Amino acid sequence: MDKKKIRVLVAKPGLDGHDRGAKIVARALRDAGMEVIYTGLRQTPEQIVETAIQEDVNVIGLSILSGAHTHLFPRIMELLKENKVEDIVVIGGGVIPEEDIYELKKIGIAEVFTPGTNTKDIIKFIQEKVK
Amino acid sequence: MEMIEKIINGDRKVAAKLITLAENDFNQAQNILKELYSYTGNALVIGITGPPGAGKSTITDQLTKSLRKQGKTVGIVAIDPTSPFTGGALLGDRIRMQDLSTDQGVFIRSMGTRGNLGGLSPATQSTVRILDALGKDIIFIETVGVGQAEVEIVKVADMVVLITMPGMGDDIQIIKAGIMEIGDILVVNKADKEGCERLVTEIEMMLDFNPKSKWRPPVLKTIAIDNIGIQELLQEINNHLKYLNESGELEQRRQESAKKEIFDLIQEKWKEILSSSINNGFLNKIAAKIVKREEDPYTAVKKLSNILIHSYTQGGMNK
Ligand SMILES: Nc1nc2c(ncn2[C@@H]2O[C@H](COP(=O)(O)OP(=O)(O)O)[C@@H](O)[C@H]2O)c(=O)[nH]1
Ligand SMILES: [Mg+2]
């Protein structure tokens, strides 16, 4: 009877330009059988977290191009904590330096995928994390 | 029940979890939904339907903003098709509703159709009830209107707003395809585009040929991206609500929907009973006989039905 589907919020926080990367990932996840909630550009951390709660997603995938990740990611983790949301896996993608990835993982980002990552690896990661 | 208490006190997190349960495991959700039922029935449920790209999400966004200014709270159920091949879905209606996402008076839930041919998600009715219990005054259901979806939406909505737009080529086909039958209010969106007037005229002409109901659907023009015509649309929604109440049609529609729901649920229940009570070995034996032409399928089904009915009237119904 269980018809569980993995639900993923693909969001693009920050003010920088296009969302090509986010869209590619969103389509790949859909093709892997997931339900992808796509919210468009320029999402604030508050919007992302509130959307994740209402949509009851298993995963938040954040796509960032600019260097804004150093404050946007922590703010999102903070808001999740404030709202007592403990069951959402947060992953990130974008041009993010190695040493920052280490810091992001320390605050609870499950994984960071840098450009060139095969979408298959992202899919596999999510499927293993969400049981 | 703690969950019920929380939802009627406006806990959106618990509401969101219950919606997920209704989508994933309806049998289990029913145990909670039955307790929730007495707290529902207060919201006005409005279906927003029409072809892809007509502007349903944009209009829903604008209507919601106006309603919020009047102090009304709003729930939105946005349904997009699930791919029949992969089971996945890209749910993008929120792109047009970004400003609403941090408004505590609004709750938006995106859903895939998950194999329901009617364009609605099987959990749509449950979701509407959960948002109703959560205290939302108005609930919009956005569905893509293709073929059967229109018939489905009337089971759940109190009224239906049909959105279309000029320049879809076969305009008139869309209107003919049964859609006119269920639209209480007809909207031609993208009135900034060419062909709007002509489409309105065509629709009005079709309505002239179909004067079957006491209510003649008004035909409105909107430019949703510029918030033009939205106040008029809200006014028509109010007019129609008034009509539904005064004519007794709202009562009547809700009763009709309840009948359909009972029928749907009972069919589901019986399918379940059937697949659990006819064992596979037995089925294989009959199938083998049918293939060898020792028995025909029609007689076999008749016999089987008699056996099943007999066994359930002997006290096997306590499932
Ligand atoms: N020109 C024009 N475009 C519009 C209007 N309303 C919506 N759109 C655009 O039409 C596209 C589809 O709108 P959307 O609300 O997503 O349609 P839906 O698929 O029916 O939900 C979007 O790019 C909107 O910005 C309008 O009144 N005029
Ligand atoms: Mg839409």
Short mmCIF file of C-alpha atoms and ligand atoms in Angstrom, two decimals:
data_model
loop_
_atom_site.label_atom_id
_atom_site.label_comp_id
_atom_site.label_asym_id
_atom_site.label_seq_id
_atom_site.Cartn_x
_atom_site.Cartn_y
_atom_site.Cartn_z
CA MET A 1 0.00 0.00 0.00
CA ASP A 2 2.97 2.26 0.56
CA LYS A 3 3.35 4.60 -2.38
CA LYS A 4 6.11 6.76 -0.99
CA LYS A 5 7.89 9.07 -3.37
CA ILE A 6 10.99 11.08 -2.70
CA ARG A 7 10.14 14.79 -2.71
CA VAL A 8 12.87 17.28 -3.42
CA LEU A 9 12.82 21.07 -3.27
CA VAL A 10 15.22 22.50 -5.82
CA ALA A 11 15.90 26.11 -4.94
CA LYS A 12 18.16 28.81 -6.16
CA PRO A 13 18.94 31.27 -3.38
CA GLY A 14 20.85 34.48 -3.91
CA LEU A 15 20.65 37.17 -6.51
CA ASP A 16 22.82 35.81 -9.29
CA GLY A 17 21.59 35.21 -12.79
CA HIS A 18 20.45 32.01 -14.42
CA ASP A 19 19.17 28.69 -13.19
CA ARG A 20 20.35 26.37 -15.94
CA GLY A 21 22.18 24.07 -13.58
CA ALA A 22 19.27 23.88 -11.17
CA LYS A 23 16.89 23.03 -13.99
CA ILE A 24 19.11 20.25 -15.31
CA VAL A 25 19.27 18.69 -11.87
CA ALA A 26 15.51 19.14 -11.38
CA ARG A 27 14.77 17.28 -14.61
CA ALA A 28 17.22 14.51 -13.84
CA LEU A 29 15.61 13.95 -10.45
CA ARG A 30 12.17 13.89 -12.02
CA ASP A 31 13.36 11.34 -14.54
CA ALA A 32 14.59 9.23 -11.64
CA GLY A 33 11.01 9.10 -10.37
CA MET A 34 11.13 11.86 -7.79
CA GLU A 35 8.68 14.69 -7.22
CA VAL A 36 10.60 17.89 -7.70
CA ILE A 37 9.24 21.18 -6.44
CA TYR A 38 10.88 23.91 -8.41
CA THR A 39 10.54 27.46 -7.12
CA GLY A 40 12.52 29.61 -9.50
CA LEU A 41 15.21 32.20 -8.99
CA ARG A 42 16.11 34.51 -6.13
CA GLN A 43 14.72 32.63 -3.20
CA THR A 44 15.45 33.92 0.29
CA PRO A 45 16.40 31.43 3.02
CA GLU A 46 13.04 32.19 4.69
CA GLN A 47 11.13 31.32 1.51
CA ILE A 48 13.11 28.14 1.02
CA VAL A 49 12.57 26.84 4.53
CA GLU A 50 8.88 27.70 4.64
CA THR A 51 8.35 26.03 1.26
CA ALA A 52 10.22 22.94 2.41
CA ILE A 53 7.94 22.69 5.45
CA GLN A 54 4.66 23.09 3.54
CA GLU A 55 5.75 20.72 0.81
CA ASP A 56 7.11 18.25 3.38
CA VAL A 57 10.13 17.47 1.25
CA ASN A 58 12.78 14.88 2.04
CA VAL A 59 15.56 16.85 0.43
CA ILE A 60 16.45 20.50 -0.19
CA GLY A 61 18.84 20.95 -3.09
CA LEU A 62 20.44 24.38 -3.19
CA SER A 63 22.12 25.69 -6.27
CA ILE A 64 24.51 28.58 -5.83
CA LEU A 65 26.80 30.27 -8.31
CA SER A 66 28.15 33.25 -6.47
CA GLY A 67 30.19 33.24 -3.31
CA ALA A 68 27.07 33.80 -1.26
CA HIS A 69 27.09 30.24 0.04
CA THR A 70 29.08 31.21 3.12
CA HIS A 71 26.11 33.02 4.60
CA LEU A 72 23.09 31.59 2.75
CA PHE A 73 23.72 27.95 3.68
CA PRO A 74 24.24 28.67 7.40
CA ARG A 75 21.13 30.84 7.47
CA ILE A 76 19.04 28.05 5.96
CA MET A 77 20.39 25.53 8.47
CA GLU A 78 19.62 27.98 11.25
CA LEU A 79 16.03 28.46 10.10
CA LEU A 80 15.49 24.72 9.81
CA LYS A 81 16.67 24.36 13.39
CA GLU A 82 14.45 27.22 14.57
CA ASN A 83 11.47 25.49 13.02
CA LYS A 84 12.49 22.15 14.56
CA VAL A 85 12.83 20.52 11.18
CA GLU A 86 15.24 17.65 11.64
CA ASP A 87 14.33 15.20 8.92
CA ILE A 88 15.33 17.10 5.78
CA VAL A 89 18.57 16.30 3.97
CA VAL A 90 20.20 19.47 2.65
CA ILE A 91 22.57 19.27 -0.30
CA GLY A 92 24.29 21.98 -2.30
CA GLY A 93 25.70 22.46 -5.73
CA GLY A 94 27.82 25.07 -7.44
CA VAL A 95 31.31 26.46 -7.63
CA ILE A 96 32.37 26.07 -4.04
CA PRO A 97 35.99 25.93 -2.86
CA GLU A 98 37.25 22.79 -1.15
CA GLU A 99 37.88 24.43 2.22
CA ASP A 100 34.36 25.88 2.30
CA ILE A 101 32.85 22.47 1.60
CA TYR A 102 34.50 21.25 4.77
CA GLU A 103 32.91 24.09 6.74
CA LEU A 104 29.49 23.51 5.17
CA LYS A 105 29.54 19.85 6.10
CA LYS A 106 30.33 20.83 9.66
CA ILE A 107 27.10 22.82 9.89
CA GLY A 108 25.02 19.96 8.55
CA ILE A 109 25.01 20.19 4.75
CA ALA A 110 24.98 16.52 3.77
CA GLU A 111 26.94 16.86 0.55
CA VAL A 112 28.17 19.45 -1.90
CA PHE A 113 28.30 18.67 -5.60
CA THR A 114 30.68 20.75 -7.67
CA PRO A 115 30.24 21.43 -11.41
CA GLY A 116 30.84 18.40 -13.57
CA THR A 117 29.22 16.01 -11.12
CA ASN A 118 27.21 13.38 -12.95
CA THR A 119 23.52 13.74 -12.09
CA LYS A 120 23.48 9.97 -11.57
CA ASP A 121 25.70 10.46 -8.53
CA ILE A 122 23.32 13.03 -7.10
CA ILE A 123 20.39 10.68 -7.65
CA LYS A 124 22.22 7.81 -6.01
CA PHE A 125 23.20 9.97 -3.07
CA ILE A 126 19.61 11.05 -2.48
CA GLN A 127 18.20 7.55 -2.84
CA GLU A 128 20.63 6.25 -0.26
CA LYS A 129 20.06 9.09 2.17
CA VAL A 130 16.28 8.98 2.03
CA LYS A 131 15.06 5.64 3.20
CA MET B 1 -5.98 12.84 19.06
CA GLU B 2 -2.95 15.08 19.32
CA MET B 3 -2.51 15.49 15.58
CA ILE B 4 -6.08 16.73 15.10
CA GLU B 5 -5.69 19.22 17.93
CA LYS B 6 -2.54 20.59 16.35
CA ILE B 7 -4.03 20.93 12.89
CA ILE B 8 -7.16 22.75 14.04
CA ASN B 9 -4.87 25.06 15.99
CA GLY B 10 -3.08 25.89 12.76
CA ASP B 11 0.08 23.76 12.95
CA ARG B 12 1.20 23.78 9.34
CA LYS B 13 3.99 21.28 9.92
CA VAL B 14 1.62 18.60 11.16
CA ALA B 15 -0.79 19.42 8.34
CA ALA B 16 2.02 18.96 5.80
CA LYS B 17 2.92 15.57 7.29
CA LEU B 18 -0.67 14.40 7.18
CA ILE B 19 -0.94 15.38 3.52
CA THR B 20 2.13 13.25 2.82
CA LEU B 21 0.55 10.34 4.66
CA ALA B 22 -2.66 10.72 2.64
CA GLU B 23 -0.58 10.57 -0.54
CA ASN B 24 1.59 7.64 0.48
CA ASP B 25 -0.68 5.45 2.56
CA PHE B 26 -4.33 6.36 2.30
CA ASN B 27 -5.49 3.46 4.47
CA GLN B 28 -3.49 4.68 7.40
CA ALA B 29 -4.41 8.32 6.77
CA GLN B 30 -8.11 7.46 6.89
CA ASN B 31 -7.85 6.73 10.60
CA ILE B 32 -6.88 10.34 11.17
CA LEU B 33 -9.00 11.89 8.43
CA LYS B 34 -12.14 10.40 9.92
CA GLU B 35 -11.46 12.25 13.18
CA LEU B 36 -10.69 15.43 11.27
CA TYR B 37 -13.86 15.35 9.22
CA SER B 38 -16.09 17.14 11.71
CA TYR B 39 -13.74 20.12 11.66
CA THR B 40 -14.10 20.58 7.92
CA GLY B 41 -16.74 22.10 5.66
CA ASN B 42 -15.99 25.73 6.40
CA ALA B 43 -13.83 26.61 3.42
CA LEU B 44 -15.00 27.66 -0.02
CA VAL B 45 -13.28 25.38 -2.53
CA ILE B 46 -12.58 26.85 -5.97
CA GLY B 47 -11.24 24.84 -8.88
CA ILE B 48 -8.94 26.67 -11.29
CA THR B 49 -8.57 24.70 -14.49
CA GLY B 50 -7.57 25.14 -18.11
CA PRO B 51 -4.84 24.29 -20.59
CA PRO B 52 -1.13 24.45 -19.67
CA GLY B 53 0.31 27.93 -19.82
CA ALA B 54 -3.04 29.74 -19.79
CA GLY B 55 -2.10 31.56 -16.61
CA LYS B 56 -3.75 29.46 -13.88
CA SER B 57 -0.91 29.85 -11.38
CA THR B 58 -0.52 33.56 -12.08
CA ILE B 59 -4.24 34.16 -11.60
CA THR B 60 -4.29 32.05 -8.42
CA ASP B 61 -1.39 34.14 -7.11
CA GLN B 62 -3.20 37.42 -7.86
CA LEU B 63 -6.52 36.25 -6.45
CA THR B 64 -4.76 35.13 -3.29
CA LYS B 65 -3.04 38.48 -2.85
CA SER B 66 -6.38 40.29 -3.12
CA LEU B 67 -8.06 37.91 -0.70
CA ARG B 68 -5.22 38.37 1.78
CA LYS B 69 -5.80 42.13 1.68
CA GLN B 70 -9.37 41.42 2.72
CA GLY B 71 -8.03 39.42 5.65
CA LYS B 72 -8.98 36.02 4.24
CA THR B 73 -6.65 33.03 4.59
CA VAL B 74 -5.94 30.85 1.57
CA GLY B 75 -4.93 27.28 0.83
CA ILE B 76 -3.62 26.29 -2.59
CA VAL B 77 -3.37 22.77 -3.98
CA ALA B 78 -1.37 22.89 -7.19
CA ILE B 79 -1.49 19.70 -9.23
CA ASP B 80 0.77 18.86 -12.15
CA PRO B 81 0.97 15.66 -14.16
CA THR B 82 3.12 12.78 -13.01
CA SER B 83 5.11 11.13 -15.80
CA PRO B 84 3.53 7.74 -16.53
CA PHE B 85 6.94 6.40 -17.51
CA THR B 86 9.14 7.39 -14.59
CA GLY B 87 6.60 8.20 -11.88
CA GLY B 88 8.39 11.49 -11.33
CA ALA B 89 6.98 14.99 -11.63
CA LEU B 90 8.25 18.51 -12.00
CA LEU B 91 6.03 20.72 -9.89
CA GLY B 92 6.60 24.31 -10.92
CA ASP B 93 3.48 26.25 -9.98
CA ARG B 94 5.24 27.94 -7.08
CA ILE B 95 7.40 29.88 -9.53
CA ARG B 96 4.38 32.20 -10.03
CA MET B 97 3.57 32.32 -6.32
CA GLN B 98 6.90 33.29 -4.82
CA ASP B 99 5.59 36.23 -2.78
CA LEU B 100 3.09 33.98 -1.04
CA SER B 101 5.56 31.51 0.36
CA THR B 102 6.37 33.35 3.59
CA ASP B 103 2.84 34.60 4.23
CA GLN B 104 1.57 32.68 7.28
CA GLY B 105 -2.00 33.11 6.04
CA VAL B 106 -1.27 31.03 2.95
CA PHE B 107 -0.46 27.33 2.64
CA ILE B 108 0.60 25.94 -0.73
CA ARG B 109 1.00 22.28 -1.55
CA SER B 110 2.23 20.97 -4.91
CA MET B 111 1.22 17.48 -5.94
CA GLY B 112 1.72 15.08 -8.82
CA THR B 113 -1.25 13.27 -10.31
CA ARG B 114 0.40 9.94 -9.43
CA GLY B 115 -1.36 7.90 -12.05
CA ASN B 116 -4.81 9.38 -11.70
CA LEU B 117 -6.10 9.86 -15.22
CA GLY B 118 -8.55 12.51 -14.10
CA GLY B 119 -5.87 15.14 -13.60
CA LEU B 120 -6.46 15.26 -9.87
CA SER B 121 -4.19 13.59 -7.40
CA PRO B 122 -5.87 10.75 -5.53
CA ALA B 123 -5.08 12.66 -2.36
CA THR B 124 -6.63 15.93 -3.51
CA GLN B 125 -9.83 15.54 -1.52
CA SER B 126 -7.88 14.69 1.64
CA THR B 127 -5.57 17.65 1.15
CA VAL B 128 -8.47 20.05 0.72
CA ARG B 129 -9.97 18.78 3.96
CA ILE B 130 -6.69 19.12 5.83
CA LEU B 131 -6.31 22.74 4.68
CA ASP B 132 -9.93 23.37 5.57
CA ALA B 133 -9.36 22.05 9.10
CA LEU B 134 -6.19 24.11 9.24
CA GLY B 135 -8.50 27.11 9.02
CA LYS B 136 -8.07 28.32 5.47
CA ASP B 137 -11.10 30.34 4.30
CA ILE B 138 -10.65 29.83 0.58
CA ILE B 139 -8.98 26.84 -1.05
CA PHE B 140 -7.88 26.90 -4.67
CA ILE B 141 -7.22 23.69 -6.58
CA GLU B 142 -5.16 24.27 -9.69
CA THR B 143 -5.33 21.46 -12.25
CA VAL B 144 -4.41 21.15 -15.87
CA GLY B 145 -7.64 20.81 -17.79
CA VAL B 146 -7.36 18.08 -20.35
CA GLY B 147 -10.30 15.84 -21.05
CA GLN B 148 -11.34 14.09 -17.90
CA ALA B 149 -9.84 16.50 -15.41
CA GLU B 150 -12.84 18.77 -15.72
CA VAL B 151 -15.21 16.09 -14.63
CA GLU B 152 -12.97 15.16 -11.72
CA ILE B 153 -12.59 18.66 -10.39
CA VAL B 154 -16.31 19.14 -9.85
CA LYS B 155 -16.19 16.30 -7.35
CA VAL B 156 -13.97 18.33 -5.10
CA ALA B 157 -14.66 22.00 -5.85
CA ASP B 158 -17.71 24.10 -5.00
CA MET B 159 -17.21 26.14 -8.14
CA VAL B 160 -14.92 26.02 -11.13
CA VAL B 161 -13.13 28.89 -12.87
CA LEU B 162 -12.03 27.95 -16.35
CA ILE B 163 -9.01 29.82 -17.69
CA THR B 164 -8.15 29.94 -21.34
CA MET B 165 -6.13 32.24 -23.57
CA PRO B 166 -6.06 33.45 -27.14
CA GLY B 167 -3.71 32.07 -29.75
CA MET B 168 -3.89 28.42 -28.87
CA GLY B 169 -4.73 27.58 -32.45
CA ASP B 170 -7.67 25.34 -31.93
CA ASP B 171 -9.32 27.63 -29.39
CA ILE B 172 -12.74 26.48 -30.07
CA GLN B 173 -11.87 22.80 -29.74
CA ILE B 174 -10.80 23.36 -26.17
CA ILE B 175 -14.05 25.02 -25.44
CA LYS B 176 -16.04 22.26 -27.03
CA ALA B 177 -14.19 19.52 -25.24
CA GLY B 178 -16.65 19.44 -22.41
CA ILE B 179 -14.97 22.25 -20.60
CA MET B 180 -17.84 24.67 -21.05
CA GLU B 181 -20.02 22.25 -19.19
CA ILE B 182 -18.24 22.70 -15.92
CA GLY B 183 -16.91 26.26 -15.95
CA ASP B 184 -19.01 28.47 -13.67
CA ILE B 185 -16.88 31.43 -14.63
CA LEU B 186 -14.94 31.63 -17.88
CA VAL B 187 -11.76 33.68 -18.10
CA VAL B 188 -9.84 34.65 -21.19
CA ASN B 189 -6.42 35.50 -19.80
CA LYS B 190 -3.59 37.22 -21.67
CA ALA B 191 -5.99 39.84 -22.96
CA ASP B 192 -2.87 41.77 -23.97
CA LYS B 193 -2.42 39.26 -26.77
CA GLU B 194 -4.02 39.24 -30.15
CA GLY B 195 -7.20 37.29 -30.65
CA CYS B 196 -8.70 37.96 -27.25
CA GLU B 197 -11.85 39.72 -28.47
CA ARG B 198 -12.51 37.07 -31.07
CA LEU B 199 -12.18 34.29 -28.50
CA VAL B 200 -14.56 36.07 -26.13
CA THR B 201 -17.09 36.44 -28.94
CA GLU B 202 -16.78 32.79 -29.85
CA ILE B 203 -17.31 31.73 -26.26
CA GLU B 204 -20.34 33.99 -25.89
CA MET B 205 -21.80 32.50 -29.05
CA MET B 206 -21.32 28.99 -27.74
CA LEU B 207 -23.04 29.98 -24.53
CA ASP B 208 -25.98 31.30 -26.56
CA PHE B 209 -26.37 27.85 -28.06
CA ASN B 210 -26.23 26.14 -24.70
CA PRO B 211 -28.70 27.88 -22.44
CA LYS B 212 -29.23 24.81 -20.32
CA SER B 213 -28.52 26.10 -16.87
CA LYS B 214 -30.08 28.84 -14.78
CA TRP B 215 -26.60 30.26 -14.38
CA ARG B 216 -25.02 31.72 -17.46
CA PRO B 217 -21.25 31.72 -16.93
CA PRO B 218 -19.83 35.23 -17.24
CA VAL B 219 -16.92 35.60 -19.65
CA LEU B 220 -14.12 37.79 -18.29
CA LYS B 221 -10.93 39.20 -19.72
CA THR B 222 -7.80 39.36 -17.57
CA ILE B 223 -4.16 40.27 -17.87
CA ALA B 224 -2.95 38.34 -14.89
CA ILE B 225 0.69 39.44 -14.99
CA ASP B 226 -0.46 43.07 -14.66
CA ASN B 227 -3.19 42.32 -12.14
CA ILE B 228 -5.84 43.55 -14.58
CA GLY B 229 -9.34 42.09 -14.30
CA ILE B 230 -8.61 40.28 -11.05
CA GLN B 231 -10.99 42.41 -8.95
CA GLU B 232 -13.76 41.74 -11.47
CA LEU B 233 -13.02 38.04 -11.26
CA LEU B 234 -13.26 38.13 -7.47
CA GLN B 235 -16.55 39.97 -7.82
CA GLU B 236 -17.89 37.25 -10.12
CA ILE B 237 -16.73 34.57 -7.69
CA ASN B 238 -18.75 36.33 -5.00
CA ASN B 239 -21.76 36.64 -7.30
CA HIS B 240 -21.60 32.97 -8.10
CA LEU B 241 -21.27 32.02 -4.46
CA LYS B 242 -24.36 34.08 -3.73
CA TYR B 243 -26.22 32.31 -6.52
CA LEU B 244 -25.09 28.88 -5.31
CA ASN B 245 -26.29 29.64 -1.80
CA GLU B 246 -29.59 31.23 -2.72
CA SER B 247 -30.56 28.62 -5.30
CA GLY B 248 -29.67 25.77 -2.99
CA GLU B 249 -27.23 24.53 -5.60
CA LEU B 250 -24.25 24.55 -3.24
CA GLU B 251 -25.99 22.07 -0.95
CA GLN B 252 -26.99 20.04 -3.96
CA ARG B 253 -23.48 19.99 -5.45
CA ARG B 254 -21.92 18.99 -2.17
CA GLN B 255 -24.39 16.17 -1.79
CA GLU B 256 -23.66 15.01 -5.32
CA SER B 257 -19.92 15.06 -4.55
CA ALA B 258 -20.44 13.09 -1.37
CA LYS B 259 -22.31 10.48 -3.37
CA LYS B 260 -19.47 10.23 -5.87
CA GLU B 261 -16.91 10.01 -3.10
CA ILE B 262 -18.75 7.16 -1.41
CA PHE B 263 -18.94 5.35 -4.72
CA ASP B 264 -15.23 5.86 -5.43
CA LEU B 265 -14.19 4.75 -1.97
CA ILE B 266 -16.40 1.71 -2.00
CA GLN B 267 -15.00 0.66 -5.35
CA GLU B 268 -11.50 0.94 -3.94
CA LYS B 269 -12.50 -1.03 -0.87
CA TRP B 270 -13.99 -3.81 -2.96
CA LYS B 271 -11.00 -3.99 -5.24
CA GLU B 272 -8.91 -4.53 -2.16
CA ILE B 273 -11.23 -7.18 -0.77
CA LEU B 274 -11.27 -8.94 -4.11
CA SER B 275 -7.55 -9.06 -4.57
CA SER B 276 -7.07 -10.35 -1.05
CA SER B 277 -9.83 -12.97 -1.18
CA ILE B 278 -9.26 -14.62 -4.53
CA ASN B 279 -6.09 -16.54 -4.14
CA ASN B 280 -3.67 -16.82 -6.96
CA GLY B 281 -3.54 -20.61 -7.14
CA PHE B 282 -7.29 -20.75 -7.57
CA LEU B 283 -7.15 -18.03 -10.20
CA ASN B 284 -4.45 -19.93 -12.08
CA LYS B 285 -6.58 -23.05 -12.17
CA ILE B 286 -9.55 -21.23 -13.66
CA ALA B 287 -7.30 -19.40 -16.12
CA ALA B 288 -5.86 -22.71 -17.31
CA LYS B 289 -9.35 -24.08 -17.86
CA ILE B 290 -10.32 -20.99 -19.81
CA VAL B 291 -7.28 -21.25 -22.04
CA LYS B 292 -8.07 -24.93 -22.75
CA ARG B 293 -11.63 -23.94 -23.61
CA GLU B 294 -12.99 -26.12 -20.84
CA GLU B 295 -14.68 -23.07 -19.42
CA ASP B 296 -15.56 -19.63 -20.79
CA PRO B 297 -14.53 -16.46 -18.92
CA TYR B 298 -18.10 -15.15 -18.68
CA THR B 299 -19.47 -18.14 -16.88
CA ALA B 300 -16.37 -18.35 -14.70
CA VAL B 301 -16.83 -14.76 -13.51
CA LYS B 302 -20.51 -15.30 -12.86
CA LYS B 303 -19.79 -18.38 -10.77
CA LEU B 304 -17.00 -16.64 -8.90
CA SER B 305 -19.16 -13.63 -8.14
CA ASN B 306 -21.84 -15.86 -6.73
CA ILE B 307 -19.34 -17.61 -4.51
CA LEU B 308 -17.95 -14.26 -3.27
CA ILE B 309 -21.35 -12.73 -2.60
CA HIS B 310 -22.40 -15.85 -0.80
CA SER B 311 -19.32 -15.91 1.40
CA TYR B 312 -19.72 -12.24 2.34
CA THR B 313 -23.37 -12.54 3.25
CA GLN B 314 -22.28 -15.37 5.54
CA GLY B 315 -20.47 -12.85 7.74
CA GLY B 316 -17.30 -12.23 5.84
CA MET B 317 -17.89 -8.49 5.54
CA ASN B 318 -16.16 -7.48 8.74
CA LYS B 319 -13.08 -6.30 6.98
N1 LIG C 1 1.32 38.10 -21.85
C1 LIG C 1 0.81 37.57 -20.76
N2 LIG C 1 1.45 36.54 -20.16
C2 LIG C 1 0.92 36.01 -19.05
C3 LIG C 1 -0.29 36.49 -18.49
N3 LIG C 1 -0.58 35.74 -17.40
C4 LIG C 1 0.40 34.84 -17.28
N4 LIG C 1 1.32 34.99 -18.25
C5 LIG C 1 2.55 34.21 -18.48
O1 LIG C 1 2.18 32.95 -19.03
C6 LIG C 1 3.07 31.93 -18.58
C7 LIG C 1 2.28 30.80 -17.97
O2 LIG C 1 1.64 31.25 -16.80
P1 LIG C 1 1.23 30.26 -15.62
O3 LIG C 1 0.50 31.07 -14.61
O4 LIG C 1 2.40 29.49 -15.16
O5 LIG C 1 0.22 29.29 -16.41
P2 LIG C 1 -0.41 27.89 -15.97
O6 LIG C 1 0.40 26.84 -16.62
O7 LIG C 1 -1.81 27.91 -16.51
O8 LIG C 1 -0.38 27.83 -14.48
C8 LIG C 1 4.01 32.62 -17.61
O9 LIG C 1 5.20 32.92 -18.28
C9 LIG C 1 3.28 33.87 -17.20
O10 LIG C 1 4.13 34.91 -16.81
C10 LIG C 1 -0.95 37.59 -19.15
O11 LIG C 1 -1.99 38.08 -18.74
N5 LIG C 1 -0.35 38.08 -20.26
MG MG C 2 0.48 26.37 -13.20
#
